[in-house]
PDB file of C-alpha atoms in Angstrom:
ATOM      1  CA  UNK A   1     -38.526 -90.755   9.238  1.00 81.00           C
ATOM      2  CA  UNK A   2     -36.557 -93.755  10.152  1.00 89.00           C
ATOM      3  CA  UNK A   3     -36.680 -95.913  13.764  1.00 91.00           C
ATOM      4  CA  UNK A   4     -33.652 -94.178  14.859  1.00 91.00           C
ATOM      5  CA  UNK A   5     -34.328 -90.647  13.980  1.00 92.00           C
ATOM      6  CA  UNK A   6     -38.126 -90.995  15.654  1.00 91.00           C
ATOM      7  CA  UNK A   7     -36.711 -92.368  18.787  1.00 92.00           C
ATOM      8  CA  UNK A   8     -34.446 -89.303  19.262  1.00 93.00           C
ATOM      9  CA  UNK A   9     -36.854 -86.611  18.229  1.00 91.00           C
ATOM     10  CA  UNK A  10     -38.880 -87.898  20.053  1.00 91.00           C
ATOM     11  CA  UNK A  11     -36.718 -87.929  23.606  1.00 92.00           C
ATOM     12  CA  UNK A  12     -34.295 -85.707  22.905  1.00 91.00           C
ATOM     13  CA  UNK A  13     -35.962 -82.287  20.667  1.00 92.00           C
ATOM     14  CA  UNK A  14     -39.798 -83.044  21.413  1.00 92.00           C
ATOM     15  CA  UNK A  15     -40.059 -84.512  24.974  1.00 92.00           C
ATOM     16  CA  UNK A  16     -42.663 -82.723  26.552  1.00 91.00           C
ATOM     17  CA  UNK A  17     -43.062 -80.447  23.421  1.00 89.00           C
ATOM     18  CA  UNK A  18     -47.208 -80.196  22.730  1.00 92.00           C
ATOM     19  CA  UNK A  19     -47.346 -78.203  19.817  1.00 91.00           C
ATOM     20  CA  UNK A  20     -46.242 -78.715  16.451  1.00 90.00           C
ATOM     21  CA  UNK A  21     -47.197 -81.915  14.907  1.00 92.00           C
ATOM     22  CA  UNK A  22     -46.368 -85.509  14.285  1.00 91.00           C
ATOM     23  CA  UNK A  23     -46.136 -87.683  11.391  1.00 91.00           C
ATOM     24  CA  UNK A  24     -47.359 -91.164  11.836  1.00 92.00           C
ATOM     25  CA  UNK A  25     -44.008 -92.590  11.306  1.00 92.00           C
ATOM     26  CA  UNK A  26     -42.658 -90.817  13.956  1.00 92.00           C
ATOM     27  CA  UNK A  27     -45.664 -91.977  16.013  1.00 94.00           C
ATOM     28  CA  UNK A  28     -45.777 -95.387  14.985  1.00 94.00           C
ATOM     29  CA  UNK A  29     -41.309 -95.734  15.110  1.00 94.00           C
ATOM     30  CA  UNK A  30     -41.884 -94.876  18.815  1.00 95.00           C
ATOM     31  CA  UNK A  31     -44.532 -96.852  19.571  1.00 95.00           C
ATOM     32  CA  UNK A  32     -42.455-100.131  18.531  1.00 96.00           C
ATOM     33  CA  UNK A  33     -39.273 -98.356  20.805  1.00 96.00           C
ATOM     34  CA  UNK A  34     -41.733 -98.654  23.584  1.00 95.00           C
ATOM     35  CA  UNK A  35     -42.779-101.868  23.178  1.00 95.00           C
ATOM     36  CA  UNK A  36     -39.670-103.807  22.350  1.00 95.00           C
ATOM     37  CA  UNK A  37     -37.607-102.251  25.323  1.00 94.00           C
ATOM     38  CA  UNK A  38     -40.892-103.000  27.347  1.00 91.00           C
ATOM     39  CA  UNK A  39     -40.762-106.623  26.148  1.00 92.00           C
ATOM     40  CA  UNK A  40     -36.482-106.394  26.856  1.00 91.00           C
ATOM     41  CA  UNK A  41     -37.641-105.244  30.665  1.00 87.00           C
ATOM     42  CA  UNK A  42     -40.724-108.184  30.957  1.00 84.00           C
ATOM     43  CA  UNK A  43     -38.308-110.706  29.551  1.00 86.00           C
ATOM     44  CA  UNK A  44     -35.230-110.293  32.137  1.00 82.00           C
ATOM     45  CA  UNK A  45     -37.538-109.643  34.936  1.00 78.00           C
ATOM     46  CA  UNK A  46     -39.151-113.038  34.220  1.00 78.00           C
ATOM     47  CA  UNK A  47     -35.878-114.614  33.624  1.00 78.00           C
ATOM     48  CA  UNK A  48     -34.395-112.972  36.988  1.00 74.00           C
ATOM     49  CA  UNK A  49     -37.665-114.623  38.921  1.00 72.00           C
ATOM     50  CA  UNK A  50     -36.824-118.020  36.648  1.00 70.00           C
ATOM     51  CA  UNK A  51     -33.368-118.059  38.260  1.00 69.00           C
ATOM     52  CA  UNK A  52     -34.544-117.216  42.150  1.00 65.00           C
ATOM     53  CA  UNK A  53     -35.305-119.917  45.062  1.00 58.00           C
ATOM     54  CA  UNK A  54     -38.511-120.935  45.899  1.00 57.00           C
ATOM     55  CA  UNK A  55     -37.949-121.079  49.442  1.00 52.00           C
ATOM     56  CA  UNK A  56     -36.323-117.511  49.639  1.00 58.00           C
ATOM     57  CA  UNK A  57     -39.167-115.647  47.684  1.00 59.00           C
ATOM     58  CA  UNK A  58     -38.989-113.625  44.725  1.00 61.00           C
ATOM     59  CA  UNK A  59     -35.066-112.193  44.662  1.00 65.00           C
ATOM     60  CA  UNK A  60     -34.158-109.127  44.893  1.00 68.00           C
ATOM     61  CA  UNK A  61     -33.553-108.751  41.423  1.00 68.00           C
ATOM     62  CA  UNK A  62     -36.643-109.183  40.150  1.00 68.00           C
ATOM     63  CA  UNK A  63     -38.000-106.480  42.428  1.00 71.00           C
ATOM     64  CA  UNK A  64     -34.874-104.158  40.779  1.00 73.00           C
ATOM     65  CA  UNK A  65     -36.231-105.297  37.259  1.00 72.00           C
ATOM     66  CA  UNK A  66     -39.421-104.192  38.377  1.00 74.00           C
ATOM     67  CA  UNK A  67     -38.210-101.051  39.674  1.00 81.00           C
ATOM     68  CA  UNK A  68     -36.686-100.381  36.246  1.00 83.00           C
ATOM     69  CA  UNK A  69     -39.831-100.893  34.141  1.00 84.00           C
ATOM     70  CA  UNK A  70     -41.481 -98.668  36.190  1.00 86.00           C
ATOM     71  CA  UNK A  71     -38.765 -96.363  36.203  1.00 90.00           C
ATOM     72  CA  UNK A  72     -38.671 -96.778  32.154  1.00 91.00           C
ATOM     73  CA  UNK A  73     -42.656 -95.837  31.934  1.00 91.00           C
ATOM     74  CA  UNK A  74     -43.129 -93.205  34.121  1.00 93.00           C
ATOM     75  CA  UNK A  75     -39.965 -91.794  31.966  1.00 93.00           C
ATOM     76  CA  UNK A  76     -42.340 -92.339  29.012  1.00 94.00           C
ATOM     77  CA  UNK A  77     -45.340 -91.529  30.178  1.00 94.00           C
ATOM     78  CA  UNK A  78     -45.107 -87.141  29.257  1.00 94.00           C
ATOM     79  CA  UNK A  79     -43.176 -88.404  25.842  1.00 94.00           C
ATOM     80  CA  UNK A  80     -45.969 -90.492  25.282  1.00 94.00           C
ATOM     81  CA  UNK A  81     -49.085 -87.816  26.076  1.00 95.00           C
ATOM     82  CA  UNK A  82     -46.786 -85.292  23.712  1.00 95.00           C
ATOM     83  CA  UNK A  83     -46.165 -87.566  20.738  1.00 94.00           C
ATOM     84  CA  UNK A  84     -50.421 -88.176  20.667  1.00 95.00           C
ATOM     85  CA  UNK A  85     -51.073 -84.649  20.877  1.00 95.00           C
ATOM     86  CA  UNK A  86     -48.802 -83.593  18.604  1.00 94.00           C
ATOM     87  CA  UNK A  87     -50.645 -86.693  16.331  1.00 94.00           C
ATOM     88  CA  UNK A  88     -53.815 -85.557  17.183  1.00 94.00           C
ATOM     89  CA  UNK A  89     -52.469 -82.129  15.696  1.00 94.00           C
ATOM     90  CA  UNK A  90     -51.392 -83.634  12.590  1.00 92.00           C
ATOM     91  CA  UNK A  91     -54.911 -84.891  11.681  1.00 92.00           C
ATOM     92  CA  UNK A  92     -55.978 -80.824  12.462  1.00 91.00           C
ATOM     93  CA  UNK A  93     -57.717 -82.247  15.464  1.00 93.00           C
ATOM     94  CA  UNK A  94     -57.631 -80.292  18.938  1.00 92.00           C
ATOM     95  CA  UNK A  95     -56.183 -81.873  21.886  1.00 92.00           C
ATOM     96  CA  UNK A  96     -59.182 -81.145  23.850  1.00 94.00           C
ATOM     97  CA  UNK A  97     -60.183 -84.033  21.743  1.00 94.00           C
ATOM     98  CA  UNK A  98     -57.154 -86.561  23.407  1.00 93.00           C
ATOM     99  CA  UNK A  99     -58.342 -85.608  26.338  1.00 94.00           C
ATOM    100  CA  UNK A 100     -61.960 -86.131  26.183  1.00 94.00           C
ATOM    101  CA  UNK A 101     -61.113 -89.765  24.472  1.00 93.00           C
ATOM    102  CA  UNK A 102     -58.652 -90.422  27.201  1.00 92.00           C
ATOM    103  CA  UNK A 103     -61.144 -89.761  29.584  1.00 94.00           C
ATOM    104  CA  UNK A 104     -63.953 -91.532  27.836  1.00 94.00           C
ATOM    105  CA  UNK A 105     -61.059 -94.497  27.511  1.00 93.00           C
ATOM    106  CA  UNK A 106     -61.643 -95.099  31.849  1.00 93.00           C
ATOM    107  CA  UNK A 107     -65.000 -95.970  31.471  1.00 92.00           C
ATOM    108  CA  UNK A 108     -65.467 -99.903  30.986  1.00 89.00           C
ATOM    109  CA  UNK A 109     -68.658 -99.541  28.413  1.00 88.00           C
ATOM    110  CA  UNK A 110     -67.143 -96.591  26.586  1.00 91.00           C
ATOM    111  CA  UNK A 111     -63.488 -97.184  26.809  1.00 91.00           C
ATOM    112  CA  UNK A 112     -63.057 -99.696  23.940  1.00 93.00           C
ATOM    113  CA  UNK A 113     -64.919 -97.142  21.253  1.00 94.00           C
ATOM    114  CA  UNK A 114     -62.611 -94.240  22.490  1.00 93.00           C
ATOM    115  CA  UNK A 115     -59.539 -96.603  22.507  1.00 92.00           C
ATOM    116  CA  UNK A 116     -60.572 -97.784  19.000  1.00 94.00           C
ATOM    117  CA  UNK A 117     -61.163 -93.633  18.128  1.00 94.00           C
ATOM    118  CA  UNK A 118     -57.781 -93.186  19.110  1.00 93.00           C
ATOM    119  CA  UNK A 119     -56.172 -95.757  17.132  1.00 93.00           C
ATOM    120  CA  UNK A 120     -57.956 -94.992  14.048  1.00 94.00           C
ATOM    121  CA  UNK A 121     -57.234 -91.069  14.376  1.00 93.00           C
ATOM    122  CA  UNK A 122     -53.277 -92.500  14.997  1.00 93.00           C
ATOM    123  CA  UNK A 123     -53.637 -94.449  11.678  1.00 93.00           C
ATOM    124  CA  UNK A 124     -55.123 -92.007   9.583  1.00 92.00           C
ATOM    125  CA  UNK A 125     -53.170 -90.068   7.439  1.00 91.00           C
ATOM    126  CA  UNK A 126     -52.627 -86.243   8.856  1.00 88.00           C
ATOM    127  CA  UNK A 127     -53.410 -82.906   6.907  1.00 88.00           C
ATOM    128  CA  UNK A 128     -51.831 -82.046   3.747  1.00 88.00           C
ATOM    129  CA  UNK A 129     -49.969 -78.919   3.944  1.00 86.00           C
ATOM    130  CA  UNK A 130     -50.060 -76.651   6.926  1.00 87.00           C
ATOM    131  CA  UNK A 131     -52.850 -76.471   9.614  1.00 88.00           C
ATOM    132  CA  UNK A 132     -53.768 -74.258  12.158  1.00 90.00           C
ATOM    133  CA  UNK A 133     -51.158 -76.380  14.205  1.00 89.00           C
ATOM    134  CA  UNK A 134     -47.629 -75.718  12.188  1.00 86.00           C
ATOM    135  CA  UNK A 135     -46.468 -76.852   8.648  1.00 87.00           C
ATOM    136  CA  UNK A 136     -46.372 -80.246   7.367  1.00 85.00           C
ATOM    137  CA  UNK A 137     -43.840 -82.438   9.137  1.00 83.00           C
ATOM    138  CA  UNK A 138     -43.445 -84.342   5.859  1.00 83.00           C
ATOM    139  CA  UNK A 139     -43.456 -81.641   3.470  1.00 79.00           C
ATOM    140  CA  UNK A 140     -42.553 -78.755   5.766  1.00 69.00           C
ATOM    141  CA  UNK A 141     -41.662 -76.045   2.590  1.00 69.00           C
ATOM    142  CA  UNK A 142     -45.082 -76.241   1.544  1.00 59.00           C
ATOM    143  CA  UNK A 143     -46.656 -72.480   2.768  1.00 58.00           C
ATOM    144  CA  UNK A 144     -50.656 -72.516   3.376  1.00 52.00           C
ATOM    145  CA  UNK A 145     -51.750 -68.588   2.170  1.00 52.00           C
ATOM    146  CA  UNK A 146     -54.178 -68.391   5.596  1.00 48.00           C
ATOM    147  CA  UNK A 147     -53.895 -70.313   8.704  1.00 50.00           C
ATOM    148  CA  UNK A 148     -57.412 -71.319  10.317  1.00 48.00           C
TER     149      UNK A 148
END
């Protein structure tokens, strides 16, 4: 799956869609769409406060940047939860699982060995052939005999 293709599955056929699963190029094309229009957002914002007076404050356009990046992640933030899930799915793993690691992730001593959980699960290559969550998103003809 190509940049392109991920972006719009992702926020156009699978935007708050939890089941199913996730191939971690799809993952992984999205996670770079998220961070390069995040660094777009950072980058004008800082360029609109570059451009303001001193005297007068932070403009008013900086504040509207602002407003727009905040805008942009809240939009992201249910695309975001669904494409992990539906990762977490891929690797046959529950997403009782996200949750508990999420969780886990909020507490200072404990958050950098769930963050680092989640990143490896993200990395790691997802079931071959179907699981219990759906058929193979990268070989999706291949039929398991029993689902369990």
């Amino acid at each position: 799956m190509g940049f392109t293709e991920a972006v719009r599955t992702v926020l156009t056929q699978k935007y708050a869609t939890f089941s199913g699963r996730a191939s971690r190029s799809e993952f992984w094309w999205f996670q770079l769409f998220y961070v390069l229009v995040g660094i777009a957002l950072l980058i004008v914002a800082i360029l609109a406060g570059a451009f303001s007076d001193i005297q007068d404050g932070p403009s008013s356009l900086l504040f509207a940047f602002g407003g727009v990046g905040g805008l942009f992640a809240l939009a992201m933030f249910l695309p975001q939860i669904s494409l992990q899930v539906r990762r977490f799915h891929d690797r046959n793993i529950s997403a009782w699982w996200y949750l508990a690691l999420f969780i886990l992730n909020m507490i200072p001593a404990v958050g950098f060995i769930a963050g680092l959980a989640m990143l490896v699960i993200t990395l790691l290559r997802g079931t071959e052939g179907p699981n219990r969550f759906g058929p193979d998103p990268l070989r999706p003809e291949a039929r398991a005999e029993v689902f369990a």
